Short mmCIF file of C-alpha atoms in Angstrom, two decimals:
data_model
loop_
_atom_site.label_atom_id
_atom_site.label_comp_id
_atom_site.label_asym_id
_atom_site.label_seq_id
_atom_site.Cartn_x
_atom_site.Cartn_y
_atom_site.Cartn_z
CA MET A 19 -104.86 45.11 -111.03
CA THR A 20 -108.19 44.22 -111.48
CA VAL A 21 -110.42 43.16 -108.32
CA ARG A 22 -113.83 41.14 -108.90
CA ARG A 23 -116.41 41.35 -106.42
CA LEU A 24 -113.97 42.69 -103.50
CA ARG A 25 -116.60 42.98 -100.41
CA VAL A 26 -114.87 44.67 -97.57
CA LEU A 27 -115.77 44.36 -94.31
CA GLU A 28 -114.26 47.93 -92.92
CA ILE A 29 -112.50 48.28 -88.91
CA GLY A 30 -110.90 51.59 -89.77
CA GLY A 31 -109.74 51.20 -93.19
CA VAL A 32 -107.72 48.24 -92.29
CA ALA A 33 -109.04 45.18 -93.64
CA ALA A 34 -109.41 47.03 -97.43
CA ILE A 35 -105.89 47.80 -97.46
CA LEU A 36 -104.72 44.28 -96.86
CA LEU A 37 -107.18 42.81 -99.19
CA ALA A 38 -105.72 44.99 -102.15
CA VAL A 39 -102.16 44.07 -100.83
CA VAL A 40 -102.97 40.05 -100.97
CA SER A 41 -104.41 40.96 -104.48
CA GLY A 42 -101.58 42.30 -105.60
CA CYS A 43 -99.02 39.85 -105.08
CA ALA A 44 -101.19 37.35 -106.43
CA ALA A 45 -100.79 38.63 -109.74
CA GLU A 46 -97.47 38.72 -109.57
CA SER A 47 -96.91 34.90 -109.30
CA PRO A 48 -96.38 32.60 -112.17
CA THR A 49 -99.14 32.55 -114.53
CA PRO A 50 -99.93 29.59 -116.53
CA GLY A 51 -99.60 30.83 -120.22
CA ALA A 52 -98.66 34.35 -119.63
CA THR A 53 -95.19 34.39 -121.64
CA GLY A 54 -96.60 32.33 -125.01
CA ASP A 55 -93.05 30.62 -124.78
CA GLY A 56 -94.44 27.22 -124.27
CA SER A 57 -93.94 26.36 -120.42
CA GLY A 58 -97.01 27.51 -119.25
CA TYR A 59 -95.42 29.55 -116.60
CA ALA A 60 -94.10 33.05 -116.47
CA SER A 61 -90.78 34.73 -116.89
CA GLY A 62 -89.37 30.78 -117.66
CA TYR A 63 -90.33 29.86 -114.61
CA ARG A 64 -90.22 25.69 -114.30
CA PRO A 65 -91.33 23.66 -111.31
CA PRO A 66 -88.64 21.48 -109.77
CA ALA A 67 -88.32 17.65 -111.32
CA PRO A 68 -90.19 15.59 -109.05
CA THR A 69 -88.09 13.23 -106.51
CA GLU A 70 -88.29 10.28 -104.58
CA LEU A 71 -86.20 8.16 -101.99
CA ALA A 72 -84.06 5.15 -103.29
CA PRO A 73 -85.58 2.55 -100.85
CA LEU A 74 -82.43 1.16 -99.76
CA ARG A 75 -80.33 4.02 -99.14
CA GLY A 76 -82.64 6.77 -98.36
CA THR A 77 -80.75 9.25 -100.93
CA THR A 78 -82.93 11.34 -103.11
CA ILE A 79 -83.04 10.41 -106.91
CA PRO A 80 -85.52 11.50 -109.80
CA ALA A 81 -88.56 10.23 -109.85
CA GLY A 82 -88.69 6.63 -111.62
CA SER A 83 -85.21 6.82 -112.52
CA LEU A 84 -84.72 3.35 -110.09
CA THR A 85 -87.72 0.79 -110.79
CA ARG A 86 -85.20 -2.35 -111.37
CA PRO A 87 -85.49 -5.06 -108.49
CA SER A 88 -82.60 -5.59 -105.70
CA LEU A 89 -80.24 -8.13 -106.09
CA ALA A 90 -79.09 -9.93 -103.14
CA ALA A 91 -76.24 -12.20 -103.09
CA LYS A 92 -74.52 -14.92 -100.71
CA VAL A 93 -71.16 -13.50 -100.66
CA ASP A 94 -68.01 -15.34 -99.03
CA ASN A 95 -65.70 -13.96 -96.37
CA HIS A 96 -63.55 -16.42 -95.92
CA GLU A 97 -59.57 -14.76 -95.88
CA GLU A 98 -59.21 -16.60 -99.59
CA ALA A 99 -62.29 -14.77 -100.71
CA ARG A 100 -60.72 -11.18 -99.82
CA PRO A 101 -60.47 -8.82 -101.66
CA GLN A 102 -64.09 -9.28 -102.57
CA LEU A 103 -66.23 -7.56 -105.97
CA GLY A 104 -68.84 -5.34 -105.54
CA LEU A 105 -69.25 -4.73 -101.59
CA GLU A 106 -67.99 -1.05 -101.70
CA ARG A 107 -71.15 -0.64 -103.88
CA THR A 108 -73.64 -1.99 -102.14
CA ASP A 109 -76.62 -0.32 -100.54
CA LEU A 110 -77.04 -2.91 -97.40
CA VAL A 111 -74.72 -5.50 -96.31
CA PHE A 112 -76.25 -8.06 -93.47
CA GLU A 113 -73.01 -10.05 -91.51
CA GLU A 114 -73.87 -13.19 -90.25
CA LEU A 115 -72.53 -15.91 -88.28
CA VAL A 116 -71.71 -19.15 -89.97
CA GLU A 117 -70.52 -22.78 -89.54
CA GLY A 118 -66.71 -22.89 -87.85
CA GLY A 119 -66.94 -19.39 -86.42
CA ILE A 120 -66.81 -17.48 -89.41
CA THR A 121 -68.99 -14.61 -90.73
CA ARG A 122 -70.88 -14.65 -94.63
CA TYR A 123 -72.38 -11.95 -96.26
CA VAL A 124 -75.72 -10.83 -97.72
CA ALA A 125 -74.83 -8.08 -99.88
CA ILE A 126 -77.76 -6.35 -101.32
CA TRP A 127 -77.39 -3.95 -104.41
CA HIS A 128 -80.04 -1.47 -105.91
CA SER A 129 -78.78 2.00 -106.22
CA GLU A 130 -75.84 0.90 -107.92
CA LEU A 131 -75.17 -2.50 -109.84
CA PRO A 132 -71.42 -3.45 -110.70
CA ASP A 133 -71.24 -5.81 -113.43
CA GLU A 134 -69.59 -8.63 -111.35
CA VAL A 135 -69.75 -9.87 -107.88
CA GLY A 136 -68.48 -12.13 -105.78
CA PRO A 137 -67.15 -14.32 -104.41
CA VAL A 138 -70.58 -16.03 -104.11
CA ARG A 139 -71.09 -18.98 -101.82
CA SER A 140 -73.64 -21.23 -100.51
CA ILE A 141 -77.57 -20.45 -98.79
CA ARG A 142 -77.88 -20.64 -95.58
CA PRO A 143 -80.99 -21.36 -93.08
CA MET A 144 -80.99 -17.74 -92.01
CA ASP A 145 -80.81 -16.27 -95.40
CA PRO A 146 -84.68 -16.35 -96.48
CA ASP A 147 -85.84 -14.70 -93.51
CA ILE A 148 -83.07 -11.96 -94.17
CA ILE A 149 -83.80 -11.62 -97.91
CA THR A 150 -87.59 -11.93 -98.58
CA PRO A 151 -88.41 -8.34 -97.55
CA PHE A 152 -86.51 -7.34 -100.42
CA GLY A 153 -88.07 -9.63 -103.01
CA GLY A 154 -85.75 -9.65 -106.51
CA ILE A 155 -83.16 -11.77 -106.88
CA VAL A 156 -81.15 -13.51 -104.86
CA ALA A 157 -77.54 -15.36 -106.47
CA TYR A 158 -75.66 -18.29 -104.78
CA SER A 159 -73.57 -21.02 -105.35
CA GLY A 160 -75.95 -23.99 -103.88
CA GLY A 161 -76.29 -25.46 -100.52
CA GLN A 162 -77.54 -28.15 -98.24
CA GLU A 163 -81.12 -29.16 -100.18
CA GLN A 164 -82.99 -28.26 -97.28
CA PHE A 165 -81.79 -24.67 -97.02
CA VAL A 166 -82.08 -24.38 -100.91
CA GLU A 167 -85.55 -25.52 -100.56
CA MET A 168 -86.30 -23.17 -98.29
CA MET A 169 -84.75 -20.05 -100.12
CA MET A 170 -86.73 -21.47 -103.42
CA ALA A 171 -90.22 -21.24 -101.36
CA THR A 172 -89.54 -17.63 -100.92
CA PRO A 173 -91.29 -15.10 -104.01
CA VAL A 174 -87.76 -14.10 -104.56
CA PHE A 175 -86.09 -15.24 -108.02
CA ASN A 176 -83.31 -18.08 -107.14
CA ALA A 177 -80.21 -17.65 -109.36
CA VAL A 178 -77.97 -20.44 -108.35
CA PHE A 179 -74.77 -21.36 -109.64
CA ASP A 180 -74.98 -25.53 -109.29
CA TYR A 181 -78.15 -25.08 -111.61
CA ASP A 182 -76.84 -22.35 -114.09
CA ASP A 183 -76.50 -23.05 -117.77
CA THR A 184 -77.12 -19.87 -119.17
CA GLY A 185 -73.31 -18.42 -118.25
CA LEU A 186 -74.71 -16.09 -115.21
CA PHE A 187 -71.49 -17.54 -113.03
CA TYR A 188 -68.32 -17.94 -113.76
CA ARG A 189 -65.04 -19.42 -111.49
CA ASP A 190 -62.31 -16.58 -111.56
CA ASP A 191 -58.48 -17.03 -112.07
CA VAL A 192 -57.74 -15.09 -108.85
CA HIS A 193 -58.95 -16.90 -106.15
CA ASP A 194 -58.74 -20.35 -105.32
CA SER A 195 -61.95 -22.89 -105.42
CA PRO A 196 -63.92 -23.22 -103.57
CA HIS A 197 -63.68 -19.56 -103.02
CA ASP A 198 -63.87 -18.23 -106.79
CA VAL A 199 -67.68 -18.22 -107.86
CA ILE A 200 -68.44 -14.88 -109.67
CA VAL A 201 -71.59 -13.62 -110.83
CA LYS A 202 -72.85 -11.54 -113.76
CA ALA A 203 -74.63 -8.74 -111.66
CA ALA A 204 -75.56 -6.55 -114.57
CA GLU A 205 -76.55 -9.19 -116.75
CA LEU A 206 -78.84 -11.42 -114.11
CA VAL A 207 -80.65 -8.35 -113.42
CA GLY A 208 -80.92 -6.92 -116.90
CA ARG A 209 -82.87 -10.43 -117.85
CA HIS A 210 -85.47 -9.95 -114.96
CA LEU A 211 -86.44 -5.87 -115.30
CA ASP A 212 -89.87 -7.32 -114.92
CA LEU A 213 -89.51 -7.78 -111.31
CA PRO A 214 -90.63 -4.55 -108.59
CA SER A 215 -88.16 -2.52 -107.11
CA PRO A 216 -87.83 -2.96 -103.16
CA GLY A 217 -89.72 -1.13 -100.75
CA GLN A 218 -88.11 0.83 -98.20
CA GLN A 219 -86.73 -1.08 -95.06
CA PHE A 220 -85.84 1.37 -92.79
CA ALA A 221 -86.39 5.03 -91.86
CA TYR A 222 -84.15 7.97 -92.91
CA SER A 223 -83.77 11.31 -92.36
CA SER A 224 -83.54 13.99 -95.47
CA VAL A 225 -79.57 15.25 -94.49
CA ALA A 226 -77.05 13.13 -92.31
CA ALA A 227 -77.35 16.09 -89.48
CA SER A 228 -81.14 15.19 -88.63
CA ALA A 229 -80.30 11.17 -88.20
CA THR A 230 -81.28 10.02 -84.64
CA PRO A 231 -77.88 9.37 -83.58
CA ALA A 232 -76.75 12.85 -84.78
CA LEU A 233 -79.44 14.38 -82.55
CA ASP A 234 -79.32 12.49 -79.31
CA GLY A 235 -76.76 9.62 -79.75
CA ALA A 236 -73.43 9.34 -77.79
CA PRO A 237 -70.05 10.32 -79.39
CA THR A 238 -68.29 7.58 -80.31
CA SER A 239 -64.95 6.76 -82.00
CA SER A 240 -64.97 3.22 -82.72
CA VAL A 241 -67.85 0.15 -82.96
CA GLN A 242 -65.96 -3.18 -82.08
CA LEU A 243 -67.69 -6.27 -82.43
CA ARG A 244 -66.87 -9.91 -81.71
CA PHE A 245 -68.67 -12.81 -83.44
CA SER A 246 -66.05 -15.33 -82.73
CA ASP A 247 -62.78 -16.46 -81.69
CA ALA A 248 -62.64 -16.21 -85.38
CA ARG A 249 -64.14 -13.15 -86.64
CA TRP A 250 -63.89 -9.50 -84.56
CA PRO A 251 -64.85 -6.87 -86.87
CA GLY A 252 -64.68 -2.97 -86.03
CA TRP A 253 -65.87 0.11 -87.63
CA SER A 254 -63.78 3.52 -86.95
CA TRP A 255 -65.08 6.89 -87.65
CA ASP A 256 -63.45 8.97 -90.01
CA SER A 257 -64.30 12.92 -89.40
CA ALA A 258 -62.48 13.76 -92.30
CA GLY A 259 -64.69 11.29 -94.75
CA GLN A 260 -67.46 11.64 -92.77
CA GLN A 261 -68.02 7.77 -92.71
CA TRP A 262 -67.06 4.51 -90.83
CA LEU A 263 -64.29 2.79 -91.96
CA ARG A 264 -64.32 -1.06 -91.57
CA SER A 265 -61.72 -3.72 -90.30
CA GLN A 266 -61.40 -7.26 -89.75
CA GLU A 267 -59.07 -8.72 -87.08
CA GLY A 268 -57.39 -5.59 -86.42
CA GLN A 269 -56.52 -5.15 -90.25
CA PRO A 270 -57.92 -2.51 -92.81
CA ASP A 271 -60.71 -4.12 -94.74
CA LEU A 272 -60.10 -3.34 -98.43
CA ASP A 273 -61.99 -3.58 -101.68
CA ASP A 274 -60.57 -4.94 -105.08
CA ALA A 275 -59.17 -1.64 -105.55
CA GLY A 276 -57.58 -1.25 -102.02
CA THR A 277 -59.75 1.11 -100.70
CA GLN A 278 -60.85 0.70 -96.86
CA LEU A 279 -64.67 -0.41 -97.22
CA ARG A 280 -66.83 2.34 -95.32
CA ALA A 281 -70.61 3.24 -94.40
CA THR A 282 -72.68 6.01 -93.65
CA ASN A 283 -74.88 3.84 -91.17
CA VAL A 284 -73.53 0.82 -88.95
CA LEU A 285 -76.69 -0.72 -87.65
CA THR A 286 -75.60 -3.46 -84.58
CA LEU A 287 -78.18 -6.34 -83.88
CA ARG A 288 -78.08 -8.54 -81.19
CA VAL A 289 -79.59 -11.77 -81.98
CA GLY A 290 -80.11 -15.43 -80.97
CA ILE A 291 -79.01 -18.28 -82.44
CA ASP A 292 -80.91 -21.87 -83.41
CA TRP A 293 -78.49 -24.64 -83.12
CA SER A 294 -81.07 -27.21 -84.31
CA TYR A 295 -79.55 -27.51 -87.73
CA GLY A 296 -76.21 -29.19 -86.19
CA GLU A 297 -73.45 -27.09 -86.54
CA VAL A 298 -74.82 -24.92 -89.05
CA PRO A 299 -76.02 -21.75 -86.78
CA LYS A 300 -79.37 -20.31 -87.69
CA THR A 301 -79.58 -16.22 -86.73
CA VAL A 302 -83.01 -15.91 -85.48
CA MET A 303 -84.33 -12.80 -87.59
CA VAL A 304 -88.04 -13.09 -86.48
CA GLY A 305 -87.74 -11.98 -83.02
CA GLY A 306 -85.80 -9.08 -81.53
CA GLY A 307 -83.13 -7.81 -79.05
CA GLU A 308 -80.85 -5.11 -78.12
CA ALA A 309 -79.59 -2.63 -81.19
CA TRP A 310 -77.66 0.17 -81.63
CA VAL A 311 -77.29 2.64 -84.43
CA SER A 312 -74.29 4.26 -84.91
CA THR A 313 -74.06 7.42 -87.85
CA GLY A 314 -71.75 10.65 -88.03
CA GLY A 315 -69.50 9.66 -85.66
CA LYS A 316 -72.34 8.85 -82.69
CA THR A 317 -74.33 6.12 -81.44
CA SER A 318 -77.79 5.78 -80.52
CA HIS A 319 -79.01 2.91 -78.32
CA GLY A 320 -82.84 1.26 -78.76
CA THR A 321 -84.14 -1.83 -79.45
CA TRP A 322 -84.93 -3.77 -82.98
CA SER A 323 -87.96 -6.39 -83.91
CA LYS A 324 -89.08 -8.06 -86.92
CA ASP A 325 -92.45 -9.72 -86.74
CA ALA A 326 -92.30 -12.53 -89.81
CA ALA A 327 -90.19 -13.67 -92.55
CA GLY A 328 -91.63 -11.33 -94.93
CA GLY A 329 -91.15 -7.96 -92.41
CA VAL A 330 -89.16 -5.31 -92.18
CA ILE A 331 -86.81 -5.02 -89.38
CA ARG A 332 -87.93 -1.91 -87.22
CA VAL A 333 -85.87 0.05 -84.96
CA VAL A 334 -87.02 1.78 -82.02
CA ASP A 335 -84.92 4.21 -79.49
CA ASP A 336 -85.06 3.37 -75.67
CA ASN A 337 -88.38 5.75 -75.86
CA GLY A 338 -90.12 3.45 -78.75
CA VAL A 339 -89.33 5.90 -81.15
CA THR A 340 -88.61 5.07 -84.49
CA MET A 341 -84.76 5.37 -84.90
CA ARG A 342 -83.77 7.27 -88.32
CA LEU A 343 -80.71 6.65 -90.47
CA ALA A 344 -78.64 8.93 -92.05
CA PRO A 345 -79.32 8.77 -95.99
CA GLY A 346 -76.52 6.34 -97.02
CA ASN A 347 -75.33 3.00 -97.36
CA THR A 348 -75.74 0.72 -94.23
CA TRP A 349 -74.29 -2.46 -92.62
CA ILE A 350 -75.91 -4.87 -90.69
CA GLU A 351 -73.95 -6.67 -88.02
CA LEU A 352 -76.32 -9.59 -86.67
CA VAL A 353 -74.08 -10.36 -83.69
CA PRO A 354 -74.86 -13.64 -81.50
CA ASP A 355 -76.01 -13.15 -78.11
CA ASP A 356 -74.50 -16.23 -76.67
CA GLN A 357 -70.77 -15.72 -77.84
CA GLY A 358 -70.60 -12.20 -79.39
CA SER A 359 -70.24 -8.84 -77.91
CA VAL A 360 -70.30 -5.12 -78.40
CA GLU A 361 -67.90 -2.23 -77.42
CA ILE A 362 -68.77 1.07 -78.33
CA THR A 363 -65.89 3.56 -77.55
CA PRO A 364 -66.36 6.97 -77.15
#
């Protein structure tokens, strides 16, 4: 060990000893070029590969491994559209009220990308406010001209069944029309890899045990929601699988493989409804209201806010502190203030 220009202020000899020990430890640290094996580090040491968060799940991924754009799709939730394709692989799903008291989904894929998703249906007036923050691509079957124009006015790339002549959409032979339009999701995204990946939408904890509900939430066995007399989805906590299991109208909600749909996080937002479009309800997304975050068998109460169509949804607890979700997929339930209800069961 060599110590150059060692200057010691002696206080009973103690300082000199401490400096010598520190110098000795430094000499044993990995030293670039020490082994000559090309690694640049002693004893074959390699630093860990850099990582980052998947922006729509909060899971840890290798840095630079997820550069494709996200895909949002308007997915049908009519009884004749079930089981849907690809919902079990989403990062985020927004459930919204549409005419007739039924619901429809804005489903978003980024971390995983199925070959096909659907059935896809038409756009609605609240969808630009939901989808714009993600950028990327939106797929849908069409819609009223005014709603299509609203969606087309956003910076999101629109892939529309009614206008497609490239074979990206087709009608399957499993569902009856109009609940049968399928989009080739992987091919669609593959054609637009020049589009940027989405930004992070919610705050995430590093592990489930440090998510906001896990730290200070109330124990919860189920979350029962009512959008209308026609739609009342629910979520039950599965302690064995450590996930929420989804039901609709009292029955398990299944994917196309017969497995019950599940979520790591259930984010419930109370929302206003704008009836200025006649029988078509518009969920009011720019504004705010009451919120619940359900994670790890617990639920925390707070409020949500969104300041612009392109702004992200911010969720804070009753003390105004940003709530953190657990790493994993999330369903966002947009429950109407005027006709809906939320029941959190211990």
